[in-house]
Amino acid sequence: MLITTSQIAGWLGDFIWPMTRIGVALMVAPVFGGRLVPKRVRIVMALVITVVLMPTIPAAPAVDPLSAESMLITVQQILIGVAMGLMLQMLFSAVVMGGHTIALSMGLGFSSMVDPQNGVQVPVVSQYYVTIATLLFLVMNGHLALIAVLADSFHSMPISTSGLVREDYMSIFAWGGRLLAGGVMIAIPAVTALLLTNIAFGIVTRAAPQLNVFGIGFPITLTLGFVVMMVSLPNFIPQFEALITDMTAVMISFGTVE
């Protein structure tokens, strides 16, 4: 069986380069790339998505597979995939940060558990919000939106030596600021209620120093924190949905910023 250079170039353009972009994005994204998802499953998902999208992907340039141009195209596909997966990773980081802020206000900053997606220690409250965010992401068809954005990226950023531009990187950095704001918005209800509670304890301590406020302060703060979390949970859904909408808009803008 004789395999020519032109055949290898055709395979690169039609299958390997698109699969590289899709596979890297799925590997970096938290839901698809979590440690609980076996590597073989990720490879199969990338393979299936690539096969489905192949008829809609614009034709790639025919280049020598061993040339510097071919290596540059491969690097560009990796960068695009990392950027898209990183955007989704930052979305869940905002949820983790919000839960961490609430945990510190409740006095549960010392209580941590292993995040099964990333394999790191996070506060229990953060893991609670991450679990809810993961379920909401799947219920809102966020995984389908990610696949749709990946499919559109082959039209806004065709397979070539050019990929992300400076404005795209600036959009990613700006999204980092939105991440901070999103985490604060998630934590504001609980943090505000606990701050008022601590102020009330301070007033009681000044008015009646003989009372052992510290003995009852932690149980009350902990209980109030859980109550506020339960009451404010319905507000978490529109905030998380707004973060997903903003993230999708930034990802769609890749390659279209002039």
Short mmCIF file of C-alpha atoms in Angstrom, two decimals, residues 3-257:
data_model
loop_
_atom_site.label_atom_id
_atom_site.label_comp_id
_atom_site.label_asym_id
_atom_site.label_seq_id
_atom_site.Cartn_x
_atom_site.Cartn_y
_atom_site.Cartn_z
CA ILE A 3 0.69 6.42 0.86
CA THR A 4 1.62 9.67 -0.84
CA THR A 5 2.35 13.05 0.68
CA SER A 6 -0.80 14.49 -0.87
CA GLN A 7 -2.91 11.82 0.85
CA ILE A 8 -1.34 12.63 4.23
CA ALA A 9 -1.97 16.33 3.63
CA GLY A 10 -5.61 15.53 2.86
CA TRP A 11 -5.97 13.58 6.10
CA LEU A 12 -4.46 16.45 8.05
CA GLY A 13 -6.84 18.99 6.59
CA ASP A 14 -9.99 16.89 6.67
CA PHE A 15 -9.66 15.09 9.98
CA ILE A 16 -6.55 15.47 12.13
CA TRP A 17 -6.48 19.27 12.42
CA PRO A 18 -10.22 19.59 13.20
CA MET A 19 -9.93 16.77 15.73
CA THR A 20 -6.95 18.53 17.32
CA ARG A 21 -8.98 21.68 17.93
CA ILE A 22 -12.02 19.79 19.19
CA GLY A 23 -10.04 17.32 21.30
CA VAL A 24 -7.99 20.01 23.04
CA ALA A 25 -11.14 22.02 23.82
CA LEU A 26 -12.83 18.97 25.34
CA MET A 27 -9.69 18.12 27.30
CA VAL A 28 -9.46 21.59 28.89
CA ALA A 29 -13.21 22.13 29.45
CA PRO A 30 -14.21 21.17 33.02
CA VAL A 31 -17.32 19.07 32.33
CA PHE A 32 -15.81 17.07 29.45
CA GLY A 33 -12.24 17.09 30.72
CA GLY A 34 -12.91 16.22 34.36
CA ARG A 35 -10.87 13.50 35.97
CA LEU A 36 -13.99 11.37 36.33
CA VAL A 37 -14.26 11.18 32.54
CA PRO A 38 -11.86 8.50 31.22
CA LYS A 39 -9.38 9.53 28.54
CA ARG A 40 -10.80 6.96 26.14
CA VAL A 41 -14.24 8.54 26.47
CA ARG A 42 -12.80 11.98 25.66
CA ILE A 43 -11.04 10.58 22.59
CA VAL A 44 -14.22 8.88 21.40
CA MET A 45 -16.24 12.07 21.93
CA ALA A 46 -13.69 14.13 19.97
CA LEU A 47 -13.67 11.49 17.23
CA VAL A 48 -17.47 11.38 16.93
CA ILE A 49 -17.86 15.18 16.96
CA THR A 50 -15.15 15.53 14.32
CA VAL A 51 -16.79 12.96 12.04
CA VAL A 52 -20.16 14.69 12.40
CA LEU A 53 -18.72 18.15 11.68
CA MET A 54 -16.43 17.12 8.82
CA PRO A 55 -19.01 17.79 6.05
CA THR A 56 -19.54 21.36 7.33
CA ILE A 57 -15.89 22.30 7.90
CA PRO A 58 -14.32 24.51 5.20
CA ALA A 59 -11.51 22.93 3.25
CA ALA A 60 -8.08 23.28 4.80
CA PRO A 61 -5.03 24.38 2.81
CA ALA A 62 -3.00 21.59 1.23
CA VAL A 63 0.47 21.86 2.76
CA ASP A 64 3.39 19.56 3.24
CA PRO A 65 2.76 17.65 6.52
CA LEU A 66 6.43 17.91 7.47
CA SER A 67 6.78 21.62 6.72
CA ALA A 68 6.97 24.51 9.17
CA GLU A 69 3.61 25.76 7.89
CA SER A 70 2.00 22.48 8.90
CA MET A 71 3.45 22.74 12.42
CA LEU A 72 2.22 26.34 12.69
CA ILE A 73 -1.30 25.29 11.70
CA THR A 74 -1.23 22.55 14.36
CA VAL A 75 -0.12 25.03 17.02
CA GLN A 76 -2.94 27.39 16.02
CA GLN A 77 -5.52 24.61 16.40
CA ILE A 78 -4.17 23.81 19.86
CA LEU A 79 -4.32 27.48 20.92
CA ILE A 80 -7.89 27.86 19.70
CA GLY A 81 -8.97 24.70 21.52
CA VAL A 82 -7.23 25.77 24.73
CA ALA A 83 -8.84 29.23 24.56
CA MET A 84 -12.35 27.80 24.23
CA GLY A 85 -11.86 25.22 26.95
CA LEU A 86 -10.28 27.85 29.21
CA MET A 87 -13.34 30.08 28.87
CA LEU A 88 -15.54 27.31 30.23
CA GLN A 89 -12.99 26.53 32.93
CA MET A 90 -13.07 30.16 34.04
CA LEU A 91 -16.87 30.01 34.21
CA PHE A 92 -16.72 27.27 36.83
CA SER A 93 -13.85 29.05 38.58
CA ALA A 94 -16.24 31.95 39.22
CA VAL A 95 -18.61 29.53 40.94
CA VAL A 96 -15.74 28.11 43.02
CA MET A 97 -14.65 31.60 44.05
CA GLY A 98 -18.18 32.55 45.08
CA GLY A 99 -18.53 29.41 47.19
CA HIS A 100 -15.10 30.00 48.74
CA THR A 101 -16.11 33.52 49.77
CA ILE A 102 -19.30 32.23 51.39
CA ALA A 103 -17.36 29.48 53.19
CA LEU A 104 -14.93 31.99 54.67
CA SER A 105 -17.81 34.16 55.90
CA MET A 106 -19.50 31.16 57.50
CA GLY A 107 -16.33 29.95 59.18
CA LEU A 108 -16.07 26.87 56.96
CA GLY A 109 -12.87 27.90 55.23
CA PHE A 110 -11.05 25.05 56.97
CA SER A 111 -13.54 22.45 55.70
CA SER A 112 -12.33 21.21 52.32
CA MET A 113 -12.81 18.25 50.05
CA VAL A 114 -11.31 17.05 46.78
CA ASP A 115 -12.87 18.48 43.63
CA PRO A 116 -13.39 15.38 41.43
CA GLN A 117 -13.13 17.46 38.25
CA ASN A 118 -9.79 19.12 38.91
CA GLY A 119 -8.34 16.96 41.69
CA VAL A 120 -7.66 19.91 44.03
CA GLN A 121 -8.86 20.83 47.50
CA VAL A 122 -11.81 23.23 47.51
CA PRO A 123 -14.18 24.30 50.33
CA VAL A 124 -17.24 22.14 50.80
CA VAL A 125 -19.51 25.08 49.95
CA SER A 126 -17.65 25.59 46.66
CA GLN A 127 -18.07 21.93 45.76
CA TYR A 128 -21.78 22.24 46.51
CA TYR A 129 -22.13 25.14 44.09
CA VAL A 130 -19.94 23.43 41.48
CA THR A 131 -22.20 20.36 41.56
CA ILE A 132 -25.28 22.53 41.07
CA ALA A 133 -23.53 24.50 38.29
CA THR A 134 -22.59 21.28 36.50
CA LEU A 135 -26.19 20.04 36.59
CA LEU A 136 -27.47 23.43 35.40
CA PHE A 137 -24.89 23.47 32.61
CA LEU A 138 -26.16 20.14 31.32
CA VAL A 139 -29.84 21.02 31.80
CA MET A 140 -29.36 24.30 29.90
CA ASN A 141 -27.72 22.34 27.05
CA GLY A 142 -24.42 24.08 27.67
CA HIS A 143 -22.59 21.06 26.27
CA LEU A 144 -24.52 21.42 23.00
CA ALA A 145 -23.77 25.14 22.94
CA LEU A 146 -20.06 24.36 23.28
CA ILE A 147 -20.21 21.95 20.36
CA ALA A 148 -22.11 24.55 18.30
CA VAL A 149 -19.49 27.20 19.07
CA LEU A 150 -16.75 24.77 18.08
CA ALA A 151 -18.53 24.12 14.78
CA ASP A 152 -18.93 27.86 14.12
CA SER A 153 -15.27 28.47 14.96
CA PHE A 154 -14.23 26.62 11.80
CA HIS A 155 -16.04 29.29 9.78
CA SER A 156 -14.88 32.34 11.77
CA MET A 157 -11.37 30.90 12.18
CA PRO A 158 -10.74 28.46 9.31
CA ILE A 159 -7.85 26.04 9.53
CA SER A 160 -4.84 28.08 8.47
CA THR A 161 -1.63 29.57 9.82
CA SER A 162 -3.63 32.44 11.37
CA GLY A 163 -5.88 31.94 14.38
CA LEU A 164 -6.51 34.03 17.45
CA VAL A 165 -5.57 37.69 17.15
CA ARG A 166 -4.63 40.21 19.82
CA GLU A 167 -8.24 41.34 20.31
CA ASP A 168 -9.25 37.75 21.06
CA TYR A 169 -6.63 37.46 23.81
CA MET A 170 -7.80 40.78 25.23
CA SER A 171 -11.36 39.42 25.28
CA ILE A 172 -10.16 36.44 27.32
CA PHE A 173 -8.40 38.73 29.80
CA ALA A 174 -11.52 40.92 30.05
CA TRP A 175 -13.56 37.78 30.74
CA GLY A 176 -11.33 37.26 33.76
CA GLY A 177 -12.74 40.47 35.22
CA ARG A 178 -16.25 39.25 34.51
CA LEU A 179 -15.31 36.07 36.37
CA LEU A 180 -14.50 38.10 39.48
CA ALA A 181 -17.76 40.02 39.24
CA GLY A 182 -19.72 36.79 38.75
CA GLY A 183 -18.19 35.19 41.84
CA VAL A 184 -18.99 38.27 43.91
CA MET A 185 -22.60 38.32 42.68
CA ILE A 186 -23.03 34.68 43.71
CA ALA A 187 -21.63 35.34 47.19
CA ILE A 188 -23.25 38.75 47.90
CA PRO A 189 -26.52 37.51 49.53
CA ALA A 190 -24.81 35.21 52.02
CA VAL A 191 -21.88 37.55 52.68
CA THR A 192 -24.20 40.51 53.32
CA ALA A 193 -26.39 38.55 55.76
CA LEU A 194 -23.37 37.17 57.62
CA LEU A 195 -21.75 40.61 57.75
CA LEU A 196 -24.86 42.07 59.38
CA THR A 197 -24.87 39.15 61.81
CA ASN A 198 -21.26 39.78 62.80
CA ILE A 199 -22.01 43.49 63.24
CA ALA A 200 -24.91 42.57 65.52
CA PHE A 201 -22.61 40.30 67.55
CA GLY A 202 -20.11 43.15 67.85
CA ILE A 203 -22.81 45.50 69.15
CA VAL A 204 -23.96 42.89 71.68
CA THR A 205 -20.37 42.36 72.84
CA ARG A 206 -19.91 46.09 73.41
CA ALA A 207 -23.27 46.42 75.20
CA ALA A 208 -22.85 43.34 77.41
CA PRO A 209 -19.18 42.28 77.66
CA GLN A 210 -20.06 39.59 80.19
CA LEU A 211 -21.95 37.57 77.57
CA ASN A 212 -19.99 34.78 75.87
CA VAL A 213 -20.85 35.81 72.32
CA PHE A 214 -18.05 33.75 70.80
CA GLY A 215 -19.57 30.58 72.26
CA ILE A 216 -22.83 31.00 70.38
CA GLY A 217 -21.56 33.08 67.46
CA PHE A 218 -20.19 30.22 65.38
CA PRO A 219 -23.30 27.97 65.53
CA ILE A 220 -25.57 30.91 64.73
CA THR A 221 -23.35 32.10 61.87
CA LEU A 222 -23.11 28.59 60.46
CA THR A 223 -26.86 28.00 60.66
CA LEU A 224 -27.67 31.39 59.20
CA GLY A 225 -25.21 30.78 56.36
CA PHE A 226 -26.97 27.56 55.35
CA VAL A 227 -30.38 29.24 55.59
CA VAL A 228 -29.27 32.14 53.37
CA MET A 229 -27.74 29.69 50.88
CA MET A 230 -31.04 27.83 50.67
CA VAL A 231 -33.10 31.01 50.31
CA SER A 232 -30.78 32.59 47.72
CA LEU A 233 -30.35 29.43 45.64
CA PRO A 234 -33.12 30.40 43.13
CA ASN A 235 -31.16 33.58 42.35
CA PHE A 236 -28.12 31.48 41.45
CA ILE A 237 -29.82 30.17 38.31
CA PRO A 238 -30.20 33.51 36.44
CA GLN A 239 -26.70 34.58 37.51
CA PHE A 240 -25.17 31.38 36.18
CA GLU A 241 -27.24 31.65 33.00
CA ALA A 242 -25.97 35.21 32.48
CA LEU A 243 -22.39 33.98 32.87
CA ILE A 244 -22.99 31.26 30.27
CA THR A 245 -24.49 33.82 27.87
CA ASP A 246 -21.55 36.18 28.27
CA MET A 247 -19.05 33.35 27.87
CA THR A 248 -20.75 32.12 24.68
CA ALA A 249 -20.79 35.65 23.24
CA VAL A 250 -17.05 36.05 23.85
CA MET A 251 -16.30 32.66 22.28
CA ILE A 252 -18.41 33.49 19.22
CA SER A 253 -16.51 36.76 18.80
CA PHE A 254 -13.20 34.88 18.35
CA GLY A 255 -11.88 35.54 14.90
CA THR A 256 -14.53 38.15 14.10
CA VAL A 257 -13.02 41.10 16.00
#
